[in-house]
mmCIF file of C-alpha atoms in Angstrom:
data_model
loop_
_atom_site.group_PDB
_atom_site.id
_atom_site.type_symbol
_atom_site.label_atom_id
_atom_site.label_comp_id
_atom_site.label_asym_id
_atom_site.label_seq_id
_atom_site.Cartn_x
_atom_site.Cartn_y
_atom_site.Cartn_z
ATOM 1 C CA MET A 97 0.000 0.000 0.000
ATOM 2 C CA GLN A 98 2.820 2.412 0.951
ATOM 3 C CA LYS A 99 4.543 1.650 -2.349
ATOM 4 C CA ASP A 100 1.333 2.339 -4.219
ATOM 5 C CA LEU A 101 0.879 5.568 -2.292
ATOM 6 C CA LYS A 102 4.365 6.787 -3.215
ATOM 7 C CA ASN A 103 4.071 5.660 -6.828
ATOM 8 C CA ILE A 104 0.717 7.324 -7.333
ATOM 9 C CA THR A 105 1.728 10.533 -5.575
ATOM 10 C CA ASP A 106 4.982 10.778 -7.554
ATOM 11 C CA SER A 107 3.395 9.916 -10.866
ATOM 12 C CA VAL A 108 0.507 12.367 -10.552
ATOM 13 C CA MET A 109 2.588 15.205 -9.089
ATOM 14 C CA ASP A 110 5.253 14.772 -11.806
ATOM 15 C CA GLN A 111 2.616 15.198 -14.476
ATOM 16 C CA ILE A 112 1.260 18.282 -12.725
ATOM 17 C CA ARG A 113 4.691 19.886 -12.225
ATOM 18 C CA ASN A 114 5.712 19.171 -15.827
ATOM 19 C CA ASP A 115 2.448 20.680 -17.090
ATOM 20 C CA LYS A 116 1.441 17.394 -18.718
ATOM 21 C CA ILE A 117 -1.918 17.810 -17.056
ATOM 22 C CA LYS A 118 -3.583 21.151 -16.481
ATOM 23 C CA MET A 119 -6.685 22.274 -14.683
ATOM 24 C CA ARG A 120 -9.529 23.268 -16.941
ATOM 25 C CA PRO A 121 -10.311 26.966 -16.439
ATOM 26 C CA ARG A 122 -13.340 27.950 -14.389
ATOM 27 C CA ILE A 123 -14.989 29.520 -17.423
ATOM 28 C CA TYR A 124 -15.161 26.043 -19.006
ATOM 29 C CA PHE A 125 -17.473 24.876 -16.223
ATOM 30 C CA ILE A 126 -19.467 28.115 -16.100
ATOM 31 C CA LEU A 127 -20.083 27.939 -19.858
ATOM 32 C CA GLY A 128 -20.930 24.249 -19.538
ATOM 33 C CA SER A 129 -23.599 25.020 -16.929
ATOM 34 C CA ILE A 130 -25.017 27.922 -18.935
ATOM 35 C CA LEU A 131 -25.156 25.872 -22.150
ATOM 36 C CA THR A 132 -26.781 22.979 -20.317
ATOM 37 C CA PHE A 133 -29.442 25.290 -18.915
ATOM 38 C CA VAL A 134 -30.005 27.041 -22.258
ATOM 39 C CA GLY A 135 -30.209 23.666 -24.004
ATOM 40 C CA LEU A 136 -32.726 22.404 -21.474
ATOM 41 C CA ALA A 137 -34.849 25.568 -21.715
ATOM 42 C CA SER A 138 -34.695 25.518 -25.530
ATOM 43 C CA SER A 139 -35.727 21.891 -25.745
ATOM 44 C CA VAL A 140 -38.684 22.567 -23.429
ATOM 45 C CA VAL A 141 -39.803 25.686 -25.337
ATOM 46 C CA ALA A 142 -39.368 23.979 -28.738
ATOM 47 C CA SER A 143 -41.247 20.878 -27.581
ATOM 48 C CA ILE A 144 -44.120 22.966 -26.179
ATOM 49 C CA PHE A 145 -44.398 24.921 -29.432
ATOM 50 C CA LEU A 146 -44.303 21.756 -31.540
ATOM 51 C CA VAL A 147 -47.004 20.094 -29.435
ATOM 52 C CA GLY A 148 -49.117 23.220 -30.062
ATOM 53 C CA LEU A 149 -48.389 23.007 -33.784
ATOM 54 C CA VAL A 150 -49.390 19.341 -33.923
ATOM 55 C CA ARG A 151 -52.687 20.132 -32.190
ATOM 56 C CA PHE A 152 -53.298 23.064 -34.517
ATOM 57 C CA SER A 153 -52.526 20.908 -37.542
ATOM 58 C CA ILE A 154 -55.060 18.273 -36.536
ATOM 59 C CA ARG A 155 -57.714 20.940 -35.877
ATOM 60 C CA SER A 156 -57.016 22.955 -39.042
ATOM 61 C CA HIS A 157 -58.748 20.420 -41.259
ATOM 62 C CA GLY A 158 -62.193 21.698 -40.273
ATOM 63 C CA PRO A 159 -65.114 20.360 -38.255
ATOM 64 C CA MET A 160 -65.182 17.131 -40.266
ATOM 65 C CA GLY A 161 -61.429 16.786 -40.039
ATOM 66 C CA GLY A 162 -61.679 13.524 -38.186
ATOM 67 C CA PHE A 163 -63.167 11.849 -41.254
ATOM 68 C CA ARG A 164 -60.496 13.078 -43.640
ATOM 69 C CA LEU A 165 -57.708 10.917 -42.396
ATOM 70 C CA GLU A 166 -55.831 10.727 -45.681
ATOM 71 C CA GLN A 167 -55.681 14.499 -45.974
ATOM 72 C CA ILE A 168 -54.445 14.803 -42.428
ATOM 73 C CA LEU A 169 -51.790 12.155 -43.003
ATOM 74 C CA SER A 170 -50.579 13.729 -46.246
ATOM 75 C CA SER A 171 -50.304 17.277 -44.896
ATOM 76 C CA PHE A 172 -49.392 16.490 -41.304
ATOM 77 C CA PRO A 173 -46.074 18.077 -40.259
ATOM 78 C CA TRP A 174 -44.357 14.847 -39.295
ATOM 79 C CA TRP A 175 -41.133 16.691 -38.575
ATOM 80 C CA ALA A 176 -42.884 18.433 -35.674
ATOM 81 C CA PRO A 177 -43.505 15.369 -33.446
ATOM 82 C CA VAL A 178 -40.092 13.959 -34.428
ATOM 83 C CA LEU A 179 -38.422 17.195 -33.351
ATOM 84 C CA ALA A 180 -40.639 17.399 -30.248
ATOM 85 C CA VAL A 181 -39.577 13.903 -29.198
ATOM 86 C CA GLY A 182 -35.965 14.830 -30.036
ATOM 87 C CA GLY A 183 -36.309 17.918 -27.847
ATOM 88 C CA LEU A 184 -37.742 15.803 -25.036
ATOM 89 C CA ILE A 185 -34.924 13.277 -25.211
ATOM 90 C CA THR A 186 -32.352 16.073 -25.248
ATOM 91 C CA GLY A 187 -34.084 17.735 -22.304
ATOM 92 C CA ILE A 188 -34.142 14.524 -20.281
ATOM 93 C CA TRP A 189 -30.492 13.844 -21.096
ATOM 94 C CA LEU A 190 -29.569 17.353 -19.991
ATOM 95 C CA LEU A 191 -31.708 16.999 -16.866
ATOM 96 C CA ARG A 192 -29.724 13.915 -15.876
ATOM 97 C CA ARG A 193 -26.583 16.032 -15.828
ATOM 98 C CA TYR A 194 -27.898 18.058 -12.917
ATOM 99 C CA ASP A 195 -26.700 17.025 -9.488
ATOM 100 C CA PHE A 196 -30.170 16.765 -7.983
ATOM 101 C CA ALA A 197 -31.525 14.426 -10.658
ATOM 102 C CA PHE A 198 -30.502 11.189 -8.943
ATOM 103 C CA LYS A 199 -32.232 12.178 -5.713
ATOM 104 C CA ILE A 200 -35.621 12.029 -7.395
ATOM 105 C CA ASN A 201 -37.265 8.937 -8.822
ATOM 106 C CA PHE A 202 -36.157 9.237 -12.423
ATOM 107 C CA LYS A 203 -39.240 7.577 -13.914
ATOM 108 C CA LEU A 204 -41.416 10.156 -12.149
ATOM 109 C CA LEU A 205 -39.096 12.935 -13.314
ATOM 110 C CA ILE A 206 -39.426 11.865 -16.964
ATOM 111 C CA LEU A 207 -43.189 11.405 -16.644
ATOM 112 C CA GLY A 208 -43.534 14.858 -15.075
ATOM 113 C CA PHE A 209 -41.323 16.393 -17.752
ATOM 114 C CA VAL A 210 -43.304 14.845 -20.631
ATOM 115 C CA LEU A 211 -46.653 15.725 -19.036
ATOM 116 C CA ALA A 212 -45.527 19.310 -18.403
ATOM 117 C CA ILE A 213 -44.581 19.717 -22.065
ATOM 118 C CA ILE A 214 -47.836 18.220 -23.372
ATOM 119 C CA VAL A 215 -49.927 20.330 -20.975
ATOM 120 C CA GLY A 216 -47.788 23.356 -21.839
ATOM 121 C CA GLY A 217 -48.373 22.736 -25.550
ATOM 122 C CA LEU A 218 -52.132 22.485 -25.036
ATOM 123 C CA ILE A 219 -52.210 25.658 -22.924
ATOM 124 C CA VAL A 220 -50.134 27.582 -25.468
ATOM 125 C CA ASP A 221 -52.509 26.473 -28.212
ATOM 126 C CA THR A 222 -55.645 27.166 -26.141
ATOM 127 C CA ILE A 223 -54.702 30.694 -25.048
ATOM 128 C CA GLY A 224 -53.740 31.511 -28.619
ATOM 129 C CA LEU A 225 -50.028 32.080 -28.151
ATOM 130 C CA ASN A 226 -49.601 30.342 -31.492
ATOM 131 C CA ASP A 227 -51.527 33.272 -33.057
ATOM 132 C CA ALA A 228 -48.978 35.694 -31.673
ATOM 133 C CA LEU A 229 -46.134 33.526 -32.902
ATOM 134 C CA VAL A 230 -47.605 33.492 -36.422
ATOM 135 C CA ARG A 231 -47.886 37.260 -36.479
ATOM 136 C CA ARG A 232 -44.613 38.348 -34.913
ATOM 137 C CA GLY A 233 -42.914 35.644 -32.895
ATOM 138 C CA PRO A 234 -39.704 33.789 -33.644
ATOM 139 C CA MET A 235 -41.656 30.910 -35.206
ATOM 140 C CA LYS A 236 -43.397 33.251 -37.670
ATOM 141 C CA GLY A 237 -41.563 31.831 -40.698
ATOM 142 C CA ILE A 238 -42.209 28.192 -39.849
ATOM 143 C CA MET A 239 -45.911 28.707 -39.158
ATOM 144 C CA ARG A 240 -46.451 30.851 -42.287
ATOM 145 C CA GLN A 241 -44.677 28.290 -44.463
ATOM 146 C CA TYR A 242 -46.695 25.458 -42.960
ATOM 147 C CA MET A 243 -49.972 27.320 -43.513
ATOM 148 C CA GLN A 244 -49.067 28.225 -47.090
ATOM 149 C CA GLU A 245 -47.992 24.709 -47.972
ATOM 150 C CA ASN A 246 -51.251 23.315 -46.676
ATOM 151 C CA ASN A 247 -53.551 26.037 -48.015
ATOM 152 C CA ILE A 248 -54.598 27.199 -44.589
ATOM 153 C CA GLN A 249 -56.095 30.658 -44.969
ATOM 154 C CA GLY A 250 -54.605 33.162 -42.537
ATOM 155 C CA GLU A 251 -55.840 34.186 -39.153
ATOM 156 C CA SER A 252 -59.567 34.258 -39.961
ATOM 157 C CA SER A 253 -59.511 30.627 -41.099
ATOM 158 C CA TRP A 254 -57.525 29.723 -38.026
ATOM 159 C CA ARG A 255 -60.017 31.433 -35.753
ATOM 160 C CA TRP A 256 -62.931 29.725 -37.532
ATOM 161 C CA ASN A 257 -61.240 26.390 -37.167
ATOM 162 C CA ARG A 258 -60.727 26.920 -33.482
ATOM 163 C CA THR A 259 -64.492 26.696 -32.954
ATOM 164 C CA PRO A 260 -65.264 23.197 -31.717
ATOM 165 C CA MET B 1195 3.103 21.349 7.408
ATOM 166 C CA SER B 1196 1.242 21.090 10.711
ATOM 167 C CA ASP B 1197 -0.957 23.956 9.552
ATOM 168 C CA ILE B 1198 -1.719 22.110 6.353
ATOM 169 C CA SER B 1199 -2.721 18.971 8.213
ATOM 170 C CA LYS B 1200 -5.365 21.015 10.041
ATOM 171 C CA LEU B 1201 -6.914 22.226 6.811
ATOM 172 C CA THR B 1202 -9.999 20.515 5.475
ATOM 173 C CA ASP B 1203 -9.950 18.895 2.052
ATOM 174 C CA GLU B 1204 -12.071 21.684 0.673
ATOM 175 C CA GLU B 1205 -9.698 24.362 2.012
ATOM 176 C CA ILE B 1206 -6.735 22.580 0.430
ATOM 177 C CA VAL B 1207 -8.589 22.332 -2.875
ATOM 178 C CA GLU B 1208 -9.210 26.083 -2.706
ATOM 179 C CA LYS B 1209 -5.474 26.685 -2.200
ATOM 180 C CA VAL B 1210 -4.518 24.283 -5.000
ATOM 181 C CA ARG B 1211 -6.865 26.101 -7.341
ATOM 182 C CA SER B 1212 -5.784 29.587 -6.410
ATOM 183 C CA SER B 1213 -2.065 29.454 -5.684
ATOM 184 C CA ASP B 1214 -0.238 26.281 -4.674
ATOM 185 C CA ARG B 1215 -0.704 23.297 -6.944
ATOM 186 C CA ASP B 1216 1.909 21.288 -4.987
ATOM 187 C CA LEU B 1217 -0.613 20.999 -2.162
ATOM 188 C CA TYR B 1218 -2.472 18.527 -4.336
ATOM 189 C CA ALA B 1219 0.044 15.949 -3.035
ATOM 190 C CA VAL B 1220 -1.577 16.309 0.399
ATOM 191 C CA ILE B 1221 -4.931 15.382 -1.088
ATOM 192 C CA ILE B 1222 -3.404 12.376 -2.832
ATOM 193 C CA GLU B 1223 -1.737 11.213 0.383
ATOM 194 C CA ARG B 1224 -4.956 11.574 2.340
ATOM 195 C CA TYR B 1225 -7.008 9.507 -0.033
ATOM 196 C CA THR B 1226 -4.800 7.007 -1.865
ATOM 197 C CA ASN B 1227 -5.069 4.123 0.610
ATOM 198 C CA LYS B 1228 -8.799 4.545 1.150
ATOM 199 C CA LEU B 1229 -9.479 4.756 -2.567
ATOM 200 C CA LEU B 1230 -7.211 1.794 -3.336
ATOM 201 C CA ARG B 1231 -9.144 -0.282 -0.836
ATOM 202 C CA TYR B 1232 -12.477 0.808 -2.311
ATOM 203 C CA ALA B 1233 -11.371 0.240 -5.914
ATOM 204 C CA SER B 1234 -9.911 -3.179 -5.031
ATOM 205 C CA HIS B 1235 -13.252 -4.271 -3.651
ATOM 206 C CA LEU B 1236 -14.903 -3.214 -6.890
ATOM 207 C CA VAL B 1237 -12.492 -4.701 -9.428
ATOM 208 C CA HIS B 1238 -10.872 -7.489 -7.354
ATOM 209 C CA ASP B 1239 -7.467 -6.683 -8.784
ATOM 210 C CA ASP B 1240 -4.803 -4.582 -7.067
ATOM 211 C CA ASP B 1241 -3.023 -3.493 -10.253
ATOM 212 C CA ARG B 1242 -6.214 -2.333 -11.877
ATOM 213 C CA ALA B 1243 -7.241 -0.632 -8.657
ATOM 214 C CA SER B 1244 -3.949 1.228 -8.644
ATOM 215 C CA HIS B 1245 -4.499 2.447 -12.222
ATOM 216 C CA ILE B 1246 -8.064 3.443 -11.410
ATOM 217 C CA VAL B 1247 -6.989 5.528 -8.429
ATOM 218 C CA GLN B 1248 -4.180 7.199 -10.359
ATOM 219 C CA ASP B 1249 -6.529 8.063 -13.247
ATOM 220 C CA ALA B 1250 -9.089 9.338 -10.755
ATOM 221 C CA PHE B 1251 -6.555 11.734 -9.211
ATOM 222 C CA ILE B 1252 -5.595 12.989 -12.668
ATOM 223 C CA LYS B 1253 -9.221 13.547 -13.673
ATOM 224 C CA SER B 1254 -9.927 15.151 -10.344
ATOM 225 C CA TYR B 1255 -7.047 17.605 -10.846
ATOM 226 C CA ILE B 1256 -8.110 18.454 -14.408
ATOM 227 C CA ASN B 1257 -11.683 19.148 -13.235
ATOM 228 C CA LEU B 1258 -10.801 20.717 -9.892
ATOM 229 C CA ASN B 1259 -12.291 24.058 -10.905
ATOM 230 C CA GLY B 1260 -15.617 22.319 -11.421
ATOM 231 C CA PHE B 1261 -15.726 21.109 -7.823
ATOM 232 C CA ASP B 1262 -18.072 22.999 -5.532
ATOM 233 C CA THR B 1263 -16.166 23.549 -2.283
ATOM 234 C CA LYS B 1264 -19.443 23.786 -0.372
ATOM 235 C CA LYS B 1265 -19.808 20.049 -0.946
ATOM 236 C CA LYS B 1266 -17.665 17.230 0.411
ATOM 237 C CA PHE B 1267 -14.499 16.556 -1.535
ATOM 238 C CA SER B 1268 -14.438 12.970 -0.301
ATOM 239 C CA SER B 1269 -17.798 12.187 -1.964
ATOM 240 C CA TRP B 1270 -16.573 13.803 -5.168
ATOM 241 C CA ILE B 1271 -13.317 11.846 -5.379
ATOM 242 C CA TYR B 1272 -15.053 8.598 -4.440
ATOM 243 C CA ARG B 1273 -17.557 9.278 -7.232
ATOM 244 C CA ILE B 1274 -14.725 9.687 -9.742
ATOM 245 C CA VAL B 1275 -13.129 6.428 -8.582
ATOM 246 C CA HIS B 1276 -16.511 4.727 -8.813
ATOM 247 C CA ASN B 1277 -16.946 5.928 -12.418
ATOM 248 C CA GLU B 1278 -13.439 4.849 -13.354
ATOM 249 C CA ALA B 1279 -13.999 1.438 -11.773
ATOM 250 C CA MET B 1280 -17.279 1.006 -13.652
ATOM 251 C CA ASN B 1281 -15.488 1.753 -16.922
ATOM 252 C CA VAL B 1282 -12.870 -0.882 -16.107
ATOM 253 C CA ILE B 1283 -15.520 -3.386 -15.096
ATOM 254 C CA LYS B 1284 -17.419 -2.841 -18.341
ATOM 255 C CA LYS B 1285 -14.182 -3.347 -20.234
ATOM 256 C CA PHE B 1286 -13.497 -6.625 -18.467
ATOM 257 C CA GLN B 1287 -17.117 -7.567 -17.904
ATOM 258 C CA LYS B 1288 -16.586 -11.302 -18.260
ATOM 259 C CA GLU B 1289 -14.266 -11.347 -15.309
ATOM 260 C CA VAL B 1290 -16.319 -9.354 -12.815
ATOM 261 C CA PRO B 1291 -20.059 -9.896 -12.327
ATOM 262 C CA ILE B 1292 -21.939 -6.573 -12.285
ATOM 263 C CA LEU B 1293 -25.376 -7.850 -11.371
ATOM 264 C CA ALA B 1294 -26.737 -11.160 -10.187
ATOM 265 C CA ASP B 1295 -30.174 -12.336 -9.185
ATOM 266 C CA PHE B 1296 -30.273 -13.652 -5.693
ATOM 267 C CA ASP B 1297 -33.022 -15.160 -3.615
ATOM 268 C CA PHE B 1298 -33.631 -13.818 -0.157
ATOM 269 C CA GLU B 1299 -34.679 -16.891 1.742
ATOM 270 C CA SER B 1300 -34.454 -15.635 5.267
ATOM 271 C CA GLU B 1301 -35.559 -12.406 6.868
ATOM 272 C CA GLU B 1302 -33.482 -13.175 9.889
ATOM 273 C CA ASN B 1303 -30.683 -10.656 10.291
ATOM 274 C CA ILE B 1304 -27.828 -12.104 12.254
ATOM 275 C CA VAL B 1305 -25.285 -9.599 10.938
ATOM 276 C CA GLU B 1306 -26.881 -6.768 12.874
ATOM 277 C CA SER B 1307 -26.109 -8.534 16.083
ATOM 278 C CA LEU B 1308 -22.372 -8.542 15.421
ATOM 279 C CA GLU B 1309 -20.059 -5.886 16.764
ATOM 280 C CA GLN B 1310 -18.742 -3.322 14.276
ATOM 281 C CA LYS B 1311 -15.218 -4.720 14.348
ATOM 282 C CA GLU B 1312 -16.244 -8.314 13.847
ATOM 283 C CA MET B 1313 -18.499 -7.208 11.066
ATOM 284 C CA SER B 1314 -15.650 -5.541 9.211
ATOM 285 C CA VAL B 1315 -13.664 -8.781 9.268
ATOM 286 C CA GLU B 1316 -16.666 -10.737 8.045
ATOM 287 C CA ILE B 1317 -17.329 -8.198 5.327
ATOM 288 C CA ASN B 1318 -13.736 -8.386 4.129
ATOM 289 C CA LYS B 1319 -13.966 -12.165 3.842
ATOM 290 C CA CYS B 1320 -17.227 -12.317 1.944
ATOM 291 C CA LEU B 1321 -17.369 -9.006 0.104
ATOM 292 C CA ASN B 1322 -15.668 -10.307 -3.005
ATOM 293 C CA SER B 1323 -18.428 -12.874 -3.450
ATOM 294 C CA LEU B 1324 -21.201 -10.288 -3.418
ATOM 295 C CA PRO B 1325 -22.734 -8.840 -6.588
ATOM 296 C CA LEU B 1326 -21.192 -5.472 -7.311
ATOM 297 C CA ILE B 1327 -24.210 -3.279 -6.584
ATOM 298 C CA TYR B 1328 -24.352 -4.673 -3.042
ATOM 299 C CA ALA B 1329 -20.611 -4.897 -2.517
ATOM 300 C CA GLU B 1330 -20.069 -1.214 -3.300
ATOM 301 C CA SER B 1331 -22.789 -0.027 -0.907
ATOM 302 C CA LEU B 1332 -21.639 -2.305 1.879
ATOM 303 C CA SER B 1333 -17.988 -1.460 1.356
ATOM 304 C CA LEU B 1334 -18.725 2.265 1.515
ATOM 305 C CA PHE B 1335 -20.876 1.906 4.624
ATOM 306 C CA TYR B 1336 -18.778 -0.422 6.763
ATOM 307 C CA LEU B 1337 -15.219 -0.145 5.449
ATOM 308 C CA GLU B 1338 -15.128 3.474 4.331
ATOM 309 C CA GLU B 1339 -17.553 4.502 7.087
ATOM 310 C CA LYS B 1340 -19.633 6.699 4.823
ATOM 311 C CA THR B 1341 -23.092 7.888 5.800
ATOM 312 C CA TYR B 1342 -26.175 7.039 3.746
ATOM 313 C CA GLN B 1343 -26.141 10.608 2.438
ATOM 314 C CA GLU B 1344 -22.520 10.295 1.298
ATOM 315 C CA ILE B 1345 -23.160 6.901 -0.315
ATOM 316 C CA SER B 1346 -26.144 8.408 -2.094
ATOM 317 C CA ASP B 1347 -23.897 11.193 -3.429
ATOM 318 C CA ILE B 1348 -21.145 8.794 -4.479
ATOM 319 C CA LEU B 1349 -23.324 6.200 -6.191
ATOM 320 C CA ARG B 1350 -25.895 8.730 -7.456
ATOM 321 C CA ILE B 1351 -28.834 6.768 -6.118
ATOM 322 C CA PRO B 1352 -31.596 7.925 -3.741
ATOM 323 C CA MET B 1353 -31.015 7.402 0.001
ATOM 324 C CA GLY B 1354 -33.904 4.927 0.146
ATOM 325 C CA THR B 1355 -32.143 2.780 -2.447
ATOM 326 C CA VAL B 1356 -28.936 2.934 -0.401
ATOM 327 C CA ALA B 1357 -30.806 1.642 2.643
ATOM 328 C CA ILE B 1358 -32.429 -1.157 0.639
ATOM 329 C CA ARG B 1359 -29.139 -2.220 -0.928
ATOM 330 C CA ILE B 1360 -27.346 -2.315 2.417
ATOM 331 C CA SER B 1361 -30.164 -4.267 4.008
ATOM 332 C CA ARG B 1362 -30.183 -6.800 1.146
ATOM 333 C CA ALA B 1363 -26.414 -6.951 1.140
ATOM 334 C CA LYS B 1364 -26.450 -7.955 4.804
ATOM 335 C CA LYS B 1365 -28.837 -10.816 4.054
ATOM 336 C CA LEU B 1366 -26.738 -11.905 1.124
ATOM 337 C CA MET B 1367 -23.625 -11.727 3.242
ATOM 338 C CA LYS B 1368 -25.253 -13.999 5.754
ATOM 339 C CA ASN B 1369 -26.014 -16.594 3.085
ATOM 340 C CA ILE B 1370 -22.638 -16.327 1.418
ATOM 341 C CA CYS B 1371 -20.644 -16.374 4.635
ATOM 342 C CA LYS B 1372 -22.568 -19.404 5.857
ATOM 343 C CA LYS B 1373 -21.528 -21.320 2.764
ATOM 344 C CA THR B 1374 -17.856 -20.376 2.969
#
């Protein structure tokens, strides 16, 4: 044991003194934390928006939309749920990096996270935040393009379609 | 030097980070034997344990600025050793069992009735036969004398899981030690 102690101490300290190993600067860890948080927040926001878009897309086919399955399938923005799930997975992966994550039952954490995003998406769609995003938000381009590609007529059509 | 010996690990880390990197040797001397013992129980091989501990000290130094001095350094360094050991075990998976299904036939708990010292001897004898997830918890609790909170921080599992693993490990120990 004493031999191991001396060997390890000498070996590690030699590498430190000869600058073969260096401490990472503090900014590396600060940036890491900030990027993790930004990534987590972005994945949540993106997932919420995409859940809203999926709901809007299903509703935008009119009161008889449920019977026009083929039309829904052909014009449905499949990239949205794929990206939403991608955002969720990224968010969960980032969440695991936080120190507190292991102290909570992880299955519950994931369930809560997914539920929060779905509920968030429904709330955003219900209160009409999507309307604001179409008019002036950061997702303006995506929503406009989606509506043009699928012949959805502007805000008035959207409003009409919102009626149950 | 006597002043240095009075400093806590966290205070030494602060000094290593800010001014005197040579003080890192004090940290290494404080922890090498403990970590070697812990790593040996995990990988069942002294040479590998030695490499694990050395790599852990190097990684610890590289990431020292990421350590929060409000937390316990000992839990942090044990966590690094644990991660290194898991990497080694995965690499040589055929040689070291990670998980095993065991039956718990008896609820009787004779280990609890033993004195702490006797228990340590018993644990040393039988620990190598235990599945890893139980061996690591038991080793940390009895040999390294860590609290449930510290074990939870090192293994990154909830405290309830620590308690369950230690309780099951005791029962397993009883069965294994009876056979040997």
